[in-house]
XYZ file of N, CA and C in Angstrom:
864
model
N -37.377 -39.564 27.219
C -36.324 -39.144 26.309
C -35.292 -40.241 26.092
N -35.213 -41.193 27.002
C -34.289 -42.296 26.819
C -34.838 -43.248 25.760
N -33.937 -43.897 25.051
C -34.388 -44.822 24.014
C -33.228 -45.505 23.326
N -33.577 -46.488 22.504
C -32.571 -47.244 21.749
C -33.180 -47.664 20.420
N -32.403 -47.489 19.368
C -32.851 -47.910 18.043
C -31.724 -48.565 17.273
N -32.060 -49.591 16.493
C -31.046 -50.326 15.736
C -31.616 -50.700 14.375
N -30.739 -50.696 13.365
C -31.171 -51.078 12.024
C -29.986 -51.637 11.241
N -30.290 -52.516 10.278
C -29.252 -53.119 9.420
C -29.662 -53.003 7.960
N -28.665 -52.859 7.107
C -28.877 -52.871 5.664
C -27.695 -53.588 5.000
N -27.948 -54.172 3.816
C -26.896 -54.850 3.054
C -26.753 -54.173 1.698
N -25.504 -53.950 1.295
C -25.250 -53.348 -0.020
C -23.801 -53.588 -0.401
N -23.568 -53.933 -1.678
C -22.205 -54.132 -2.201
C -21.388 -55.070 -1.315
N -22.007 -56.183 -0.933
C -21.360 -57.206 -0.112
C -20.877 -56.656 1.230
N -21.601 -55.678 1.740
C -21.292 -55.138 3.064
C -22.571 -55.099 3.903
N -22.423 -55.374 5.185
C -23.528 -55.239 6.126
C -23.301 -53.984 6.955
N -24.248 -53.059 6.870
C -24.165 -51.799 7.603
C -25.093 -51.872 8.805
N -24.553 -51.596 9.985
C -25.340 -51.616 11.211
C -25.299 -50.234 11.856
N -26.465 -49.716 12.188
C -26.577 -48.402 12.838
C -27.286 -48.581 14.170
N -26.679 -48.065 15.240
C -27.271 -48.095 16.569
C -27.311 -46.673 17.123
N -28.432 -46.308 17.745
C -28.584 -44.986 18.360
C -29.110 -45.169 19.771
N -28.437 -44.538 20.728
C -28.866 -44.562 22.121
C -29.060 -43.122 22.588
N -30.055 -42.888 23.420
C -30.284 -41.535 23.932
C -30.605 -41.576 25.416
N -30.120 -40.550 26.121
C -30.394 -40.366 27.539
C -30.920 -38.953 27.758
N -31.353 -38.663 28.966
C -31.934 -37.357 29.272
C -30.884 -36.253 29.209
N -31.262 -35.134 28.622
C -30.406 -33.948 28.590
C -31.247 -32.761 28.152
N -30.944 -31.575 28.691
C -31.717 -30.389 28.339
C -31.430 -29.945 26.913
N -30.224 -30.225 26.423
C -29.841 -29.838 25.069
C -29.460 -31.090 24.275
N -29.204 -30.888 22.982
C -28.740 -31.999 22.148
C -27.232 -32.152 22.307
N -26.814 -33.319 22.749
C -25.401 -33.646 22.893
C -25.153 -34.915 22.088
N -24.718 -34.742 20.846
C -24.601 -35.864 19.908
C -23.142 -36.244 19.695
N -22.826 -37.494 19.951
C -21.495 -38.027 19.657
C -21.637 -39.171 18.657
N -20.697 -39.260 17.725
C -20.792 -40.252 16.657
C -19.522 -41.094 16.588
N -19.712 -42.321 16.153
C -18.590 -43.210 15.859
C -18.886 -43.845 14.506
N -18.228 -43.312 13.477
C -18.516 -43.694 12.090
C -17.235 -44.180 11.414
N -17.286 -45.292 10.667
C -16.096 -45.780 9.947
C -15.545 -44.712 8.994
N -14.247 -44.738 8.800
C -13.597 -43.712 7.975
C -14.121 -43.690 6.543
N -14.589 -44.822 6.027
C -15.053 -44.852 4.637
C -16.355 -44.069 4.463
N -17.035 -43.770 5.584
C -18.287 -43.013 5.507
C -18.151 -41.584 6.027
N -16.918 -41.135 6.231
C -16.703 -39.828 6.848
C -17.336 -38.677 6.063
N -17.339 -38.781 4.769
C -17.865 -37.672 3.979
C -19.367 -37.478 4.175
N -20.032 -38.494 4.742
C -21.467 -38.389 4.999
C -21.771 -38.049 6.463
N -20.737 -37.865 7.273
C -20.958 -37.672 8.704
C -21.786 -36.417 8.988
N -21.468 -35.311 8.321
C -22.203 -34.065 8.570
C -23.686 -34.240 8.256
N -23.960 -34.902 7.138
C -25.352 -35.135 6.744
C -26.071 -36.025 7.756
N -25.378 -37.052 8.231
C -25.969 -37.974 9.211
C -26.253 -37.248 10.520
N -25.298 -36.427 10.962
C -25.480 -35.688 12.217
C -26.694 -34.753 12.133
N -26.843 -34.086 10.994
C -27.997 -33.202 10.815
C -29.316 -33.969 10.875
N -29.332 -35.122 10.211
C -30.544 -35.948 10.194
C -30.930 -36.383 11.602
N -29.946 -36.883 12.347
C -30.213 -37.359 13.713
C -30.615 -36.205 14.620
N -29.903 -35.077 14.513
C -30.194 -33.931 15.368
C -31.599 -33.390 15.167
N -32.025 -33.247 13.910
C -33.367 -32.727 13.630
C -34.456 -33.694 14.087
N -34.179 -34.989 13.964
C -35.198 -35.984 14.305
C -35.372 -36.159 15.812
N -34.281 -36.012 16.586
C -34.344 -36.317 18.015
C -34.497 -35.085 18.899
N -34.158 -33.913 18.400
C -34.408 -32.683 19.156
C -33.404 -32.428 20.254
N -33.465 -33.199 21.325
C -32.521 -33.020 22.425
C -32.273 -34.344 23.118
N -31.274 -34.359 23.983
C -30.879 -35.586 24.672
C -29.402 -35.861 24.456
N -28.844 -36.703 25.292
C -27.457 -37.145 25.113
C -27.496 -38.365 24.197
N -27.102 -38.161 22.953
C -27.292 -39.180 21.918
C -25.947 -39.737 21.468
N -25.857 -41.055 21.403
C -24.670 -41.743 20.881
C -25.068 -42.494 19.617
N -24.346 -42.226 18.524
C -24.613 -42.870 17.236
C -23.426 -43.748 16.869
N -23.686 -45.028 16.602
C -22.641 -45.972 16.218
C -22.973 -46.544 14.842
N -22.023 -46.447 13.926
C -22.177 -47.041 12.600
C -21.024 -48.022 12.408
N -21.349 -49.258 12.064
C -20.315 -50.263 11.794
C -20.576 -50.901 10.438
N -19.513 -51.356 9.801
C -19.630 -51.992 8.483
C -18.824 -53.283 8.491
N -19.411 -54.324 7.895
C -18.781 -55.645 7.866
C -18.842 -56.199 6.455
N -17.698 -56.666 5.964
C -17.650 -57.263 4.632
C -18.139 -58.704 4.703
N -19.054 -59.063 3.816
C -19.644 -60.403 3.834
C -19.576 -61.013 2.436
N -19.753 -62.323 2.376
C -19.867 -63.026 1.098
C -18.636 -62.926 0.219
N -17.460 -62.890 0.821
C -16.244 -62.861 0.017
C -15.968 -61.544 -0.656
N -16.580 -60.490 -0.176
C -16.362 -59.171 -0.746
C -14.957 -58.682 -0.488
N -14.576 -57.674 -1.222
C -13.238 -57.119 -1.113
C -13.089 -56.359 0.184
N -12.024 -56.632 0.923
C -11.779 -55.938 2.189
C -10.994 -54.658 1.931
N -10.893 -53.864 2.977
C -10.194 -52.581 2.848
C -8.853 -52.599 3.577
N -8.278 -53.805 3.751
C -6.995 -53.909 4.443
C -5.911 -53.179 3.648
N -4.947 -52.606 4.354
C -3.880 -51.856 3.699
C -2.844 -52.770 3.060
N -2.001 -52.189 2.216
C -0.907 -52.925 1.580
C 0.416 -52.312 2.012
N 1.468 -53.104 1.948
C 2.800 -52.654 2.366
C 3.588 -52.179 1.145
N 4.160 -50.998 1.251
C 5.073 -50.492 0.222
C 6.404 -51.206 0.404
N 6.593 -52.258 -0.355
C 7.738 -53.152 -0.135
C 9.081 -52.443 -0.322
N 9.211 -51.644 -1.377
C 10.491 -50.981 -1.640
C 10.849 -50.018 -0.512
N 9.848 -49.270 -0.054
C 10.100 -48.325 1.030
C 10.403 -49.069 2.321
N 9.693 -50.186 2.534
C 9.938 -50.985 3.734
C 11.386 -51.482 3.763
N 11.868 -52.012 2.621
C 13.230 -52.540 2.557
C 14.259 -51.437 2.803
N 13.994 -50.266 2.244
C 14.936 -49.164 2.407
C 15.031 -48.740 3.872
N 13.865 -48.598 4.513
C 13.848 -48.241 5.943
C 14.552 -49.311 6.776
N 14.218 -50.572 6.477
C 14.735 -51.679 7.274
C 16.266 -51.734 7.178
N 16.792 -51.571 5.957
C 18.238 -51.643 5.759
C 18.942 -50.534 6.547
N 18.401 -49.324 6.491
C 19.020 -48.202 7.193
C 18.976 -48.391 8.708
N 17.860 -48.829 9.209
C 17.747 -49.027 10.648
C 18.629 -50.177 11.134
N 18.698 -51.253 10.333
C 19.527 -52.391 10.713
C 21.003 -51.987 10.766
N 21.401 -51.154 9.804
C 22.783 -50.687 9.774
C 23.086 -49.807 10.987
N 22.151 -48.901 11.318
C 22.333 -48.042 12.487
C 22.381 -48.862 13.767
N 21.581 -49.897 13.809
C 21.562 -50.744 14.998
C 22.907 -51.425 15.205
N 23.514 -51.867 14.102
C 24.830 -52.509 14.210
C 25.909 -51.498 14.606
N 25.808 -50.293 14.049
C 26.833 -49.277 14.326
C 26.832 -48.856 15.799
N 25.640 -48.699 16.372
C 25.580 -48.248 17.764
C 25.618 -49.416 18.750
N 25.594 -50.610 18.215
C 25.662 -51.779 19.084
C 24.432 -51.972 19.944
N 23.271 -51.623 19.404
C 22.020 -51.761 20.147
C 21.527 -53.199 20.052
N 21.655 -53.907 21.175
C 21.203 -55.315 21.198
C 20.013 -55.507 22.135
N 19.533 -54.411 22.695
C 18.424 -54.502 23.659
C 17.187 -53.750 23.159
N 16.848 -53.914 21.901
C 15.674 -53.243 21.340
C 14.416 -53.728 22.052
N 13.519 -52.783 22.336
C 12.295 -53.125 23.076
C 11.249 -53.798 22.200
N 11.379 -53.707 20.853
C 10.429 -54.340 19.954
C 11.138 -54.754 18.674
N 10.627 -55.730 17.950
C 11.265 -56.174 16.707
C 11.404 -55.016 15.709
N 12.435 -55.064 14.898
C 12.689 -54.003 13.925
C 11.564 -53.907 12.893
N 10.962 -55.036 12.564
C 9.872 -55.034 11.585
C 8.697 -54.183 12.085
N 8.384 -54.339 13.357
C 7.269 -53.570 13.938
C 7.545 -52.077 13.863
N 8.795 -51.708 14.135
C 9.174 -50.287 14.078
C 9.036 -49.742 12.669
N 9.487 -50.512 11.683
C 9.437 -50.052 10.293
C 7.999 -49.891 9.816
N 7.130 -50.798 10.225
C 5.736 -50.729 9.776
C 5.031 -49.450 10.234
N 5.531 -48.818 11.293
C 4.905 -47.597 11.784
C 5.460 -46.336 11.135
N 6.473 -46.474 10.322
C 7.078 -45.305 9.681
C 6.178 -44.788 8.555
N 6.309 -43.486 8.224
C 5.414 -42.861 7.232
C 5.405 -43.570 5.883
N 4.194 -43.794 5.371
C 3.921 -44.281 4.019
C 4.335 -45.732 3.783
N 4.739 -46.435 4.857
C 5.051 -47.860 4.686
C 3.759 -48.630 4.442
N 2.748 -48.316 5.249
C 1.439 -48.927 5.048
C 0.595 -48.005 4.183
N 0.054 -48.558 3.123
C -0.774 -47.781 2.207
C -2.183 -48.384 2.177
N -3.159 -47.516 2.401
C -4.560 -47.954 2.398
C -5.204 -47.594 1.069
N -5.807 -48.562 0.474
C -6.465 -48.348 -0.809
C -7.731 -47.513 -0.621
N -7.908 -46.524 -1.446
C -9.106 -45.687 -1.387
C -10.327 -46.495 -1.830
N -11.332 -46.516 -0.988
C -12.537 -47.288 -1.280
C -13.594 -46.345 -1.841
N -14.140 -46.704 -2.967
C -15.180 -45.900 -3.602
C -16.536 -46.454 -3.194
N -17.351 -45.594 -2.616
C -18.677 -46.002 -2.158
C -19.691 -45.691 -3.255
N -20.438 -46.718 -3.651
C -21.427 -46.547 -4.706
C -22.750 -46.006 -4.192
N -23.609 -45.556 -5.096
C -24.919 -45.001 -4.723
C -25.770 -45.971 -3.908
N -25.683 -47.245 -4.242
C -26.495 -48.232 -3.532
C -26.101 -48.310 -2.059
N -24.793 -48.241 -1.805
C -24.330 -48.320 -0.419
C -24.689 -47.054 0.362
N -24.580 -45.891 -0.299
C -24.972 -44.648 0.369
C -26.462 -44.678 0.724
N -27.252 -45.200 -0.197
C -28.686 -45.303 0.054
C -28.961 -46.237 1.218
N -28.235 -47.368 1.273
C -28.416 -48.324 2.366
C -28.055 -47.688 3.702
N -26.980 -46.896 3.732
C -26.568 -46.233 4.971
C -27.647 -45.248 5.437
N -28.167 -44.462 4.494
C -29.205 -43.479 4.835
C -30.463 -44.162 5.360
N -30.866 -45.259 4.705
C -32.058 -45.985 5.147
C -31.863 -46.599 6.526
N -30.644 -47.089 6.795
C -30.360 -47.678 8.107
C -30.439 -46.619 9.205
N -29.911 -45.419 8.928
C -29.985 -44.322 9.907
C -31.448 -43.938 10.165
N -32.224 -43.815 9.101
C -33.639 -43.431 9.245
C -34.425 -44.480 10.037
N -34.164 -45.739 9.771
C -34.891 -46.799 10.476
C -34.500 -46.844 11.951
N -33.200 -46.644 12.233
C -32.744 -46.636 13.628
C -33.399 -45.492 14.397
N -33.506 -44.335 13.749
C -34.175 -43.181 14.370
C -35.642 -43.506 14.640
N -36.289 -44.119 13.650
C -37.706 -44.480 13.799
C -37.901 -45.453 14.959
N -37.013 -46.443 15.071
C -37.121 -47.414 16.162
C -36.888 -46.753 17.517
N -35.930 -45.818 17.571
C -35.673 -45.109 18.824
C -36.876 -44.251 19.224
N -37.442 -43.561 18.241
C -38.604 -42.719 18.536
C -39.803 -43.548 18.979
N -39.930 -44.751 18.420
C -41.014 -45.641 18.853
C -40.806 -46.037 20.314
N -39.548 -46.300 20.664
C -39.206 -46.627 22.053
C -39.536 -45.436 22.955
N -39.156 -44.243 22.496
C -39.432 -43.029 23.268
C -40.938 -42.811 23.461
N -41.691 -43.056 22.410
C -43.145 -42.846 22.480
C -43.779 -43.769 23.517
N -43.338 -45.029 23.544
C -43.869 -45.969 24.529
C -43.542 -45.521 25.942
N -42.295 -45.075 26.147
C -41.907 -44.589 27.470
C -42.708 -43.332 27.832
N -42.928 -42.468 26.823
C -43.662 -41.235 27.062
C -45.089 -41.487 27.519
N -45.745 -42.491 26.935
C -47.125 -42.814 27.333
C -47.195 -43.221 28.803
N -46.213 -44.000 29.235
C -46.174 -44.426 30.639
C -45.945 -43.217 31.547
N -45.032 -42.335 31.138
C -44.729 -41.157 31.953
C -45.933 -40.221 32.055
N -46.631 -40.021 30.933
C -47.795 -39.131 30.945
C -48.862 -39.660 31.899
N -49.098 -40.958 31.869
C -50.087 -41.544 32.780
C -49.686 -41.301 34.238
N -48.401 -41.460 34.522
C -47.919 -41.234 35.889
C -48.082 -39.768 36.285
N -47.759 -38.849 35.358
C -47.883 -37.416 35.651
C -49.332 -37.022 35.931
N -50.242 -37.529 35.118
C -51.658 -37.188 35.301
C -52.198 -37.748 36.620
N -51.696 -38.913 37.000
C -52.104 -39.478 38.295
C -51.660 -38.564 39.437
N -50.475 -38.014 39.316
C -49.954 -37.126 40.365
C -50.695 -35.792 40.371
N -51.109 -35.319 39.198
C -51.925 -34.098 39.145
C -53.265 -34.341 39.840
N -53.848 -35.509 39.601
C -55.097 -35.862 40.293
C -54.895 -35.873 41.808
N -53.749 -36.380 42.228
C -53.455 -36.435 43.667
C -53.357 -35.036 44.256
N -52.715 -34.120 43.526
C -52.597 -32.736 44.001
C -53.974 -32.105 44.156
N -54.837 -32.322 43.172
C -56.191 -31.762 43.265
C -56.974 -32.396 44.420
N -56.786 -33.685 44.618
C -57.466 -34.364 45.712
C -57.000 -33.807 47.062
N -55.712 -33.545 47.174
C -55.174 -32.968 48.414
C -55.704 -31.549 48.622
N -55.795 -30.795 47.516
C -56.317 -29.429 47.620
C -57.756 -29.442 48.136
N -58.526 -30.450 47.724
C -59.921 -30.548 48.181
C -59.995 -30.831 49.681
N -58.965 -31.484 50.215
C -58.951 -31.789 51.645
C -58.713 -30.554 52.506
N -58.254 -29.477 51.877
C -58.003 -28.235 52.619
C -59.309 -27.533 52.968
N -60.314 -27.679 52.099
C -61.572 -26.926 52.253
C -62.193 -27.074 53.639
N -62.411 -28.301 54.149
C -63.039 -28.404 55.479
C -62.179 -27.860 56.611
N -60.871 -27.747 56.361
C -59.982 -27.240 57.412
C -59.985 -25.716 57.491
N -60.440 -25.081 56.406
C -60.441 -23.621 56.402
C -61.365 -23.065 57.492
N -62.511 -23.734 57.744
C -63.419 -23.278 58.785
C -62.786 -23.319 60.162
N -61.941 -24.305 60.386
C -61.275 -24.423 61.680
C -60.371 -23.230 61.952
N -59.833 -22.636 60.883
C -58.914 -21.517 61.082
C -59.625 -20.332 61.731
N -60.906 -20.147 61.389
C -61.659 -19.023 61.960
C -61.709 -19.147 63.482
N -62.074 -20.336 63.937
C -62.153 -20.550 65.382
C -60.781 -20.496 66.025
N -59.771 -20.993 65.301
C -58.417 -20.964 65.849
C -57.955 -19.531 66.072
N -58.178 -18.684 65.054
C -57.783 -17.278 65.168
C -58.578 -16.587 66.267
N -59.897 -16.834 66.309
C -60.759 -16.215 67.310
C -60.305 -16.592 68.733
N -60.060 -17.898 68.920
C -59.661 -18.379 70.244
C -58.322 -17.784 70.665
N -57.362 -17.739 69.732
C -56.047 -17.211 70.069
C -56.116 -15.735 70.461
N -56.894 -14.960 69.695
C -57.021 -13.537 70.017
C -57.700 -13.332 71.373
N -58.760 -14.111 71.636
C -59.466 -13.982 72.910
C -58.541 -14.316 74.088
N -57.753 -15.359 73.933
C -56.841 -15.737 75.013
C -55.808 -14.652 75.267
N -55.288 -14.058 74.162
C -54.302 -12.984 74.327
C -54.923 -11.772 75.021
N -56.160 -11.458 74.664
C -56.817 -10.308 75.274
C -57.136 -10.556 76.753
N -57.547 -11.765 77.063
C -57.805 -12.095 78.463
C -56.532 -11.986 79.297
N -55.428 -12.395 78.687
C -54.160 -12.306 79.408
C -53.787 -10.852 79.696
N -54.185 -9.957 78.817
C -53.910 -8.536 79.011
C -54.897 -7.886 79.978
N -56.024 -8.559 80.199
C -57.058 -8.067 81.118
C -57.537 -6.661 80.731
N -57.952 -6.529 79.488
C -58.462 -5.247 78.991
C -59.869 -5.449 78.449
N -60.595 -4.313 78.413
C -61.959 -4.375 77.876
C -61.903 -4.533 76.361
N -62.772 -5.377 75.822
C -62.785 -5.662 74.384
C -64.067 -5.143 73.768
N -63.907 -4.373 72.705
C -65.061 -3.929 71.935
C -65.391 -5.035 70.934
N -66.567 -5.606 71.062
C -66.928 -6.739 70.206
C -66.904 -6.399 68.719
N -67.356 -5.218 68.350
C -67.339 -4.816 66.937
C -65.904 -4.750 66.408
N -65.046 -4.143 67.229
C -63.636 -4.065 66.833
C -63.011 -5.450 66.739
N -63.409 -6.288 67.663
C -62.894 -7.656 67.663
C -63.291 -8.390 66.383
N -64.546 -8.250 65.979
C -65.001 -8.909 64.764
C -64.287 -8.359 63.530
N -63.988 -7.055 63.562
C -63.239 -6.461 62.453
C -61.848 -7.084 62.324
N -61.224 -7.321 63.474
C -59.904 -7.951 63.466
C -59.985 -9.382 62.927
N -61.046 -10.062 63.284
C -61.246 -11.430 62.774
C -61.358 -11.398 61.254
N -62.150 -10.464 60.735
C -62.316 -10.331 59.280
C -60.987 -10.004 58.617
N -60.197 -9.159 59.272
C -58.880 -8.794 58.730
C -58.000 -10.034 58.571
N -57.980 -10.856 59.618
C -57.171 -12.065 59.554
C -57.680 -13.026 58.478
N -58.989 -13.128 58.373
C -59.546 -14.034 57.369
C -59.190 -13.585 55.955
N -59.241 -12.287 55.716
C -58.872 -11.768 54.392
C -57.390 -12.000 54.119
N -56.596 -11.836 55.167
C -55.152 -12.028 55.013
C -54.811 -13.475 54.681
N -55.551 -14.409 55.268
C -55.254 -15.830 55.080
C -56.140 -16.502 54.031
N -56.956 -15.735 53.336
C -57.874 -16.321 52.344
C -57.086 -16.920 51.172
N -57.411 -18.138 50.802
C -56.693 -18.828 49.715
C -57.635 -19.193 48.573
N -58.745 -18.494 48.476
C -59.712 -18.795 47.412
C -59.080 -18.623 46.037
N -58.366 -17.502 45.830
C -57.743 -17.257 44.528
C -56.709 -18.331 44.200
N -55.944 -18.736 45.194
C -54.929 -19.774 44.968
C -55.576 -21.087 44.557
N -56.697 -21.427 45.187
C -57.387 -22.679 44.840
C -57.931 -22.625 43.417
N -58.466 -21.483 43.025
C -59.017 -21.337 41.676
C -57.899 -21.442 40.637
N -56.794 -20.737 40.881
C -55.690 -20.773 39.918
C -55.050 -22.159 39.858
N -54.954 -22.811 41.001
C -54.400 -24.172 41.022
C -55.244 -25.102 40.167
N -56.564 -24.994 40.293
C -57.473 -25.824 39.477
C -57.282 -25.524 37.993
N -57.129 -24.267 37.631
C -56.926 -23.888 36.223
C -55.614 -24.450 35.693
N -54.557 -24.343 36.500
C -53.252 -24.856 36.068
C -53.292 -26.376 35.875
N -53.976 -27.068 36.770
C -54.074 -28.530 36.651
C -54.851 -28.926 35.394
N -55.924 -28.200 35.098
C -56.696 -28.469 33.882
C -55.850 -28.213 32.638
N -55.083 -27.128 32.670
C -54.220 -26.799 31.528
C -53.126 -27.846 31.368
N -52.606 -28.344 32.476
C -51.595 -29.410 32.443
C -52.140 -30.619 31.699
N -53.378 -31.000 32.006
C -53.979 -32.156 31.335
C -54.163 -31.900 29.837
N -54.577 -30.692 29.503
C -54.808 -30.365 28.093
C -53.512 -30.431 27.293
N -52.437 -29.890 27.852
C -51.147 -29.916 27.157
C -50.609 -31.340 27.083
N -50.799 -32.117 28.130
C -50.310 -33.502 28.146
C -50.981 -34.338 27.065
N -52.151 -33.934 26.633
C -52.873 -34.679 25.583
C -52.332 -34.369 24.200
N -51.489 -33.339 24.077
C -50.904 -33.020 22.769
C -49.889 -34.086 22.392
N -49.563 -34.152 21.105
C -48.748 -35.260 20.609
C -47.253 -35.015 20.684
N -46.802 -33.772 20.519
C -45.361 -33.522 20.424
C -44.960 -32.303 21.246
N -43.675 -32.318 21.674
C -43.078 -31.163 22.313
C -43.784 -30.671 23.552
N -44.222 -31.587 24.425
C -44.979 -31.163 25.606
C -44.102 -30.966 26.840
N -42.890 -31.487 26.804
C -42.039 -31.476 27.994
C -41.801 -30.087 28.565
N -41.362 -29.155 27.722
C -41.052 -27.802 28.195
C -42.326 -27.091 28.671
N -43.421 -27.249 27.913
C -44.677 -26.598 28.306
C -45.140 -27.089 29.671
N -45.095 -28.388 29.867
C -45.519 -28.938 31.150
C -44.605 -28.469 32.274
N -43.332 -28.271 31.951
C -42.399 -27.757 32.950
C -42.790 -26.371 33.416
N -43.186 -25.504 32.471
C -43.618 -24.147 32.830
C -44.903 -24.180 33.666
N -45.831 -25.057 33.277
C -47.085 -25.158 34.028
C -46.812 -25.665 35.447
N -45.882 -26.613 35.565
C -45.538 -27.143 36.890
C -44.983 -26.032 37.787
N -44.241 -25.103 37.193
C -43.737 -23.974 37.979
C -44.889 -23.130 38.525
N -45.906 -22.905 37.688
C -47.063 -22.125 38.131
C -47.836 -22.860 39.227
N -47.963 -24.168 39.084
C -48.618 -24.960 40.129
C -47.849 -24.820 41.443
N -46.531 -24.843 41.338
C -45.702 -24.696 42.536
C -45.912 -23.363 43.230
N -46.090 -22.295 42.452
C -46.317 -20.972 43.055
C -47.605 -20.956 43.882
N -48.657 -21.554 43.334
C -49.937 -21.563 44.048
C -49.853 -22.409 45.323
N -49.140 -23.524 45.239
C -48.988 -24.372 46.423
C -48.180 -23.645 47.494
N -47.107 -22.966 47.088
C -46.278 -22.237 48.050
C -47.063 -21.099 48.716
N -47.851 -20.377 47.914
C -48.656 -19.287 48.480
C -49.687 -19.823 49.462
N -50.284 -20.961 49.105
C -51.239 -21.590 50.019
C -50.570 -21.936 51.341
N -49.373 -22.457 51.267
C -48.644 -22.804 52.488
C -48.317 -21.588 53.336
N -47.928 -20.482 52.677
C -47.575 -19.274 53.431
C -48.796 -18.641 54.102
N -49.984 -18.885 53.553
C -51.210 -18.329 54.131
C -51.937 -19.318 55.048
N -51.428 -20.524 55.134
C -52.172 -21.600 55.808
C -52.540 -21.258 57.250
N -51.548 -20.950 58.060
C -51.787 -20.637 59.475
C -52.587 -21.747 60.165
N -52.292 -22.987 59.723
C -53.024 -24.136 60.267
C -52.152 -25.366 60.062
N -51.913 -26.110 61.132
C -51.007 -27.260 61.057
C -51.499 -28.307 60.067
N -52.808 -28.568 60.063
C -53.348 -29.576 59.146
C -53.164 -29.181 57.695
N -53.406 -27.893 57.387
C -53.236 -27.426 56.008
C -51.766 -27.482 55.614
N -50.874 -27.144 56.532
C -49.442 -27.198 56.238
C -49.005 -28.612 55.873
N -49.547 -29.586 56.585
C -49.200 -30.984 56.281
C -49.659 -31.355 54.869
N -50.857 -30.905 54.496
C -51.362 -31.196 53.148
C -50.496 -30.515 52.100
N -50.082 -29.278 52.378
C -49.225 -28.545 51.449
C -47.902 -29.278 51.236
N -47.346 -29.827 52.292
C -46.089 -30.592 52.170
C -46.282 -31.795 51.250
N -47.408 -32.473 51.392
C -47.688 -33.627 50.521
C -47.872 -33.185 49.064
N -48.499 -32.031 48.856
C -48.667 -31.509 47.496
C -47.309 -31.166 46.882
N -46.431 -30.575 47.689
C -45.091 -30.247 47.201
C -44.315 -31.505 46.827
N -44.481 -32.556 47.611
C -43.805 -33.819 47.327
C -44.248 -34.386 45.983
N -45.553 -34.349 45.722
C -46.059 -34.829 44.434
C -45.534 -33.966 43.289
N -45.472 -32.659 43.514
C -44.997 -31.760 42.462
C -43.525 -31.996 42.151
N -42.711 -32.259 43.168
C -41.292 -32.539 42.925
C -41.126 -33.800 42.091
N -41.951 -34.795 42.338
C -41.891 -36.024 41.536
C -42.299 -35.736 40.091
N -43.265 -34.841 39.918
C -43.671 -34.444 38.565
C -42.513 -33.771 37.844
N -41.838 -32.867 38.515
C -40.709 -32.151 37.904
C -39.583 -33.110 37.518
N -39.337 -34.098 38.349
C -38.307 -35.099 38.033
C -38.676 -35.872 36.778
N -39.937 -36.258 36.676
C -40.383 -37.031 35.523
C -40.385 -36.194 34.252
N -40.635 -34.908 34.376
C -40.684 -34.036 33.181
C -39.332 -33.950 32.493
N -38.260 -34.222 33.207
C -36.933 -34.225 32.589
C -36.813 -35.319 31.545
N -37.698 -36.314 31.615
C -37.658 -37.440 30.679
C -38.519 -37.202 29.431
N -39.216 -36.064 29.382
C -40.106 -35.791 28.255
C -39.517 -34.734 27.335
N -39.758 -34.899 26.040
C -39.312 -33.903 25.077
C -40.271 -32.712 25.093
C-alpha cells in the first residue's frame, strides 16, 4: 500500500508539479496541499485521488512555478490606503511618545486590512487540463510502485503459506506417538491405584481419548484454507481484505490443533505455524 508518484506538466508559462505519497492505513486518510489559485479544483482532485487509491494515508502536494518570464501573482500595495494608515499611526506614535516600537512602522502598516491587494488570476482551460493530467500521471506512477511492492509481498505470503502446510505435514508422524503416550499414561495411573483393569473397557477409554484429540478435520480444513489463500492471491485487485479473512480461518484451525495436540512435539510445531501466520497478518496490512 505504500508508494510514491510524481508528475510534471507545463501550461501558460507555468510548471505544475504533483506529488503523491501513501502509507498503510485501514481507511482512506487524504491530506492535500494545493496552491490557492487551484482551490476551486480541490474537491474534484480529492475525488479523483480517493477513487483511484482506495485506502491508505495519502499526502497530495501540488506546486506551481512561473517560468519563461511569465506573469507572477505577487500582490500590489494600495498606496493611498498605505499612506493614510501610516500617517495616522505615525501621529499616534508621536502623541503617546512611543519610541520603543518592536518592529518598523512600515511592517505594521503592511499587515493592516486591504493594504496588500492580490490580483485575481484567471486559469485557462489549457492549465486546468495540464493540472488534471499531472494528477492522473502521478496516481498512475504511484499505483505502478504499489503493484511492484505487491508482487514482492504476495511471493512472501505464498512462501509462508507453503511453510505452514509443510509444518502441518510434520504433525502426521507424531499423531501415532500420542496413542502410545495416552496408553502408557493411563496404564501407569491404573497401576498406581492397584486395581483390576478390564481390557475391553481400557481399549474403549483409549478410543475415547483418540476421538477427543483427533485433528483430521482441522488438517483438512487447513489445507482447504491454504488452497483458497493461493487462489485469491492470484487475483489482480482488492485481495488484501479477502486474504485477511482467510488468514483468520487458518488461525482458527491452527489454534484448534494446538488445543487438541496433547503432545509436546505437536505443540512446538503449532507455535511455529502461529509465528508464520502472525507474519502473514502483518504483511497483509500492506495490501489493498
